[in-house]
Structures are given as structure tokens and as C-alpha cells.
CSV table of C-alpha atoms in Angstrom, one decimal:
chain,number,residue,atom,x,y,z
A,657,MET,CA,-4.6,-19.1,37.7
A,658,ILE,CA,-1.8,-18.3,40.1
A,659,GLY,CA,0.1,-15.0,40.8
A,660,ARG,CA,-1.4,-11.5,40.7
A,661,GLY,CA,-2.4,-11.5,37.1
A,662,VAL,CA,-3.3,-8.0,36.0
A,663,LEU,CA,-4.4,-6.9,39.4
A,664,GLY,CA,-2.1,-4.4,41.2
A,665,ARG,CA,-2.0,-6.0,44.6
A,666,TRP,CA,-1.7,-9.5,46.2
A,667,GLY,CA,-4.9,-10.5,48.1
A,668,PRO,CA,-7.9,-8.3,47.9
A,669,ASN,CA,-8.0,-5.4,45.4
A,670,HIS,CA,-10.7,-3.0,46.6
A,671,THR,CA,-13.1,-1.2,44.3
A,672,ALA,CA,-16.0,1.1,44.7
A,673,THR,CA,-19.2,0.7,42.6
A,674,PRO,CA,-21.4,3.8,43.2
A,675,ILE,CA,-24.9,3.3,41.9
A,676,ILE,CA,-26.2,6.8,41.2
A,677,THR,CA,-29.9,7.0,40.6
A,678,ARG,CA,-32.8,9.4,40.1
A,679,TRP,CA,-36.4,9.1,38.9
A,680,ALA,CA,-36.9,9.2,35.2
A,681,ARG,CA,-39.0,12.2,34.2
A,682,THR,CA,-41.3,13.1,31.4
A,683,LYS,CA,-40.8,16.3,29.3
A,684,THR,CA,-43.1,18.1,31.6
A,685,GLY,CA,-41.0,17.1,34.6
A,686,ALA,CA,-43.4,14.5,36.1
A,687,ILE,CA,-41.9,11.3,37.3
A,688,ARG,CA,-42.4,8.5,34.7
A,689,GLU,CA,-44.4,5.4,35.7
A,690,LEU,CA,-44.8,2.0,34.2
A,691,ASP,CA,-47.3,-0.5,35.6
A,692,GLY,CA,-48.0,1.8,38.5
A,693,LYS,CA,-44.4,2.0,39.6
A,694,ARG,CA,-41.9,4.8,39.2
A,695,VAL,CA,-39.1,4.3,36.7
A,696,LEU,CA,-35.5,4.6,37.9
A,697,GLU,CA,-32.5,5.9,36.0
A,698,THR,CA,-28.9,5.2,36.8
A,699,VAL,CA,-25.5,6.5,35.7
A,700,ALA,CA,-23.7,4.0,33.4
A,701,VAL,CA,-20.6,3.9,31.3
A,702,ARG,CA,-20.5,2.2,27.9
A,703,SER,CA,-18.5,-1.1,27.9
A,704,ARG,CA,-17.5,-3.5,25.1
A,705,THR,CA,-20.5,-5.6,25.8
A,706,GLY,CA,-23.2,-3.1,26.7
A,707,TRP,CA,-23.3,-0.9,29.8
A,708,ALA,CA,-21.5,-1.0,33.2
A,709,LEU,CA,-21.9,0.7,36.5
A,710,PRO,CA,-19.1,3.1,37.2
A,711,CYS,CA,-16.4,1.2,39.1
A,712,GLU,CA,-13.2,2.6,40.4
A,713,LEU,CA,-10.2,1.2,42.2
A,714,VAL,CA,-10.0,2.4,45.8
A,715,VAL,CA,-6.5,2.9,47.1
A,716,PRO,CA,-5.8,3.5,50.8
A,717,GLY,CA,-7.0,7.0,51.7
A,718,ASP,CA,-9.5,7.3,48.8
A,719,LYS,CA,-13.1,7.8,49.4
A,720,LEU,CA,-16.0,6.0,47.7
A,721,GLY,CA,-17.4,8.0,44.8
A,722,TYR,CA,-14.4,10.3,44.3
A,723,GLY,CA,-13.8,9.3,40.7
A,724,THR,CA,-17.5,9.5,40.0
A,725,ARG,CA,-17.8,12.9,41.6
A,726,ARG,CA,-14.9,14.0,39.3
A,727,ALA,CA,-16.9,12.7,36.3
A,728,PHE,CA,-19.8,15.0,37.3
A,729,LEU,CA,-17.5,18.0,37.9
A,730,THR,CA,-15.4,17.7,34.7
A,731,GLU,CA,-17.7,19.7,32.5
A,732,LEU,CA,-18.8,22.1,35.3
A,733,VAL,CA,-15.2,23.1,36.1
A,734,ARG,CA,-14.5,23.8,32.4
A,735,ASN,CA,-17.6,26.1,32.0
A,736,LYS,CA,-18.1,27.7,35.4
A,737,THR,CA,-16.3,29.9,37.9
A,738,LYS,CA,-14.2,28.5,40.6
A,739,ARG,CA,-16.8,29.4,43.2
A,740,ALA,CA,-19.5,27.5,41.2
A,741,ALA,CA,-17.3,24.5,41.0
A,742,GLU,CA,-16.6,24.6,44.8
A,743,ASP,CA,-20.4,24.9,45.5
A,744,ALA,CA,-21.1,21.9,43.2
A,745,ASN,CA,-18.3,19.9,44.9
A,746,ARG,CA,-19.9,20.6,48.3
A,747,SER,CA,-23.3,19.6,47.0
A,748,LEU,CA,-22.0,16.3,45.6
A,749,SER,CA,-20.0,15.6,48.7
A,750,GLN,CA,-23.2,15.9,50.8
A,751,LEU,CA,-25.1,13.7,48.4
A,752,PHE,CA,-22.3,11.1,48.3
A,753,ALA,CA,-22.3,11.0,52.1
A,754,GLU,CA,-25.9,9.8,52.1
A,755,GLY,CA,-25.5,6.5,50.4
A,756,THR,CA,-27.1,3.1,51.1
A,757,VAL,CA,-24.7,0.1,51.0
A,758,ILE,CA,-26.2,-2.5,48.5
A,759,TYR,CA,-23.3,-5.0,48.5
A,760,LYS,CA,-19.9,-5.5,50.1
A,761,GLY,CA,-17.6,-8.4,49.3
A,762,TYR,CA,-16.0,-10.6,46.7
A,763,VAL,CA,-16.6,-9.8,43.0
A,764,ASP,CA,-16.6,-12.7,40.5
A,765,ASP,CA,-14.4,-11.3,37.8
A,766,ALA,CA,-12.2,-12.8,35.0
A,767,LYS,CA,-9.2,-10.8,36.4
A,768,ASN,CA,-9.3,-12.7,39.7
A,769,THR,CA,-6.6,-15.3,40.4
A,770,ASP,CA,-5.8,-17.7,43.3
A,771,ASN,CA,-3.6,-15.0,44.9
A,772,ALA,CA,-5.3,-11.7,43.9
A,773,TRP,CA,-9.0,-10.9,43.6
A,774,LEU,CA,-11.5,-8.0,43.5
A,775,GLU,CA,-13.7,-6.9,46.4
A,776,THR,CA,-16.1,-4.0,46.2
A,777,VAL,CA,-18.5,-1.9,48.1
A,778,SER,CA,-21.6,-1.0,46.1
A,779,VAL,CA,-23.4,2.0,47.4
A,780,ASN,CA,-26.6,3.6,46.1
A,781,PHE,CA,-26.7,7.4,45.9
A,782,HIS,CA,-30.2,8.5,45.1
A,783,ASP,CA,-31.5,11.9,44.1
A,784,ASP,CA,-35.1,11.6,45.2
A,785,THR,CA,-36.1,15.2,44.1
A,786,GLY,CA,-34.3,15.2,40.8
A,787,THR,CA,-32.7,18.5,41.6
A,788,ARG,CA,-29.4,17.5,43.1
A,789,PHE,CA,-27.9,15.7,40.0
A,790,GLY,CA,-30.0,17.6,37.5
A,791,CYS,CA,-27.7,20.6,37.4
A,792,PHE,CA,-24.7,18.6,36.4
A,793,ARG,CA,-23.7,17.5,32.9
A,794,LEU,CA,-22.1,14.1,32.9
A,795,ALA,CA,-18.6,13.6,31.5
A,796,GLU,CA,-18.6,12.3,27.9
A,797,ASP,CA,-18.3,8.6,28.7
A,798,PHE,CA,-21.1,8.6,31.3
A,799,THR,CA,-24.8,8.7,30.6
A,800,TRP,CA,-28.2,8.2,32.3
A,801,VAL,CA,-29.9,4.9,31.4
A,802,GLU,CA,-33.2,3.3,32.6
A,803,ALA,CA,-32.6,0.7,35.3
A,804,ASN,CA,-34.6,-2.3,34.2
A,805,PHE,CA,-34.3,-6.1,33.5
A,806,SER,CA,-33.4,-5.6,29.8
A,807,LEU,CA,-30.3,-3.4,30.5
A,808,THR,CA,-27.2,-5.2,29.4
A,809,VAL,CA,-24.7,-4.9,32.3
A,810,PHE,CA,-22.3,-7.3,34.0
A,811,ALA,CA,-24.0,-10.0,35.9
A,812,GLN,CA,-23.3,-8.7,39.4
A,813,HIS,CA,-24.1,-5.2,38.4
A,814,LYS,CA,-27.5,-6.4,37.3
A,815,GLU,CA,-28.1,-8.0,40.7
A,816,TRP,CA,-27.1,-4.8,42.5
A,817,LEU,CA,-29.3,-2.7,40.2
A,818,ARG,CA,-32.2,-5.1,40.9
A,819,ASP,CA,-31.6,-4.7,44.7
A,820,VAL,CA,-31.7,-0.9,44.3
A,821,VAL,CA,-34.9,-1.0,42.2
A,822,GLU,CA,-36.4,-3.2,45.0
A,823,LEU,CA,-35.1,-0.7,47.7
A,824,ARG,CA,-36.7,2.2,45.8
A,825,ARG,CA,-39.9,0.2,45.0
A,826,ALA,CA,-39.4,1.1,41.3
A,827,HIS,CA,-40.4,-0.6,38.1
A,828,TRP,CA,-38.1,-3.5,37.1
């Protein structure tokens, strides 16, 4: 396919794929384990074919995770004071500054053409204690799902999730 297709720019169209994770917990608050390994949860958004990792276009000047941070803050801003929202934004900014790059490069996507294609930076933002993301209610279209081999996500998303699971030495 030639031309730009549905992509907004000629050449690389940059996206960010934040992989936000935490440890799955039991009702008592203990970290869940399967086969002697901790179980990892990730933020996902429902797609037509299952689940997808949050992915956002990055335009010049944008920062990785901005749209995802907005998804966390949407409910908080509606229900809390301005000061609470500012505190939450600072907390999330600190957490989003501590990410680990999982993948950077070309994305195999049906929207790609000979003249326009997607490239992404996939970064894992992990809440090891379970307290940093726990106080936020996700926006309606986002949810926490267990990160495992049976999760139906786009092919490259599954590879990146597997890499995060290996990095965190979690159950796959």
C-alpha cells in the first residue's frame, strides 16, 4: 500500500505504549502466587478482539504516559478537591518517571503503508508496593487484568507483556 493511509504523518508515526503493572492481591491484601511465582496485573483497554495495552499517539512535545495519566486522573478530578488532584498528578508523574523501556522500534500494524508506519516506545511502569496506583480509580474504558499467556491481546503487546513478566519474575 502506498501513501499515508490513515496515519497522520509521512514516515514514522510515533506512539507510546505504557505497560502499567502491579502485583495481583488476595482479598486479605497478600500478593497472589501461582506455581510459586507472583501474579502480575496490567492496565488494559477493551478492543474489538479482546484486550489491548493502552497506546497513544505521541506528538512533538508530548511525554510518554500523558494520556494514561489522564485516564487515572479523570475520576479523581471529578470527585476530589483541586489540591488532591494536584497531589495525585505529582505522585503519578513520579511513578511515570521511573519506567523501564521494554521495546523501542517498528510496530507491525495493518495501518502501516510503504510511506507511513508506526513506531513505539513501550515502557513498564510498575507499582511494586501496590499503594501507588491503588488509590486511583481507572477511567471507564480501562481495567486491571491478569498478565498471562491466555490474555487475548495484539501479537506485539503479548510479546511485550511476556518480557515484563520475565523482568518481574512473575507467573506467565
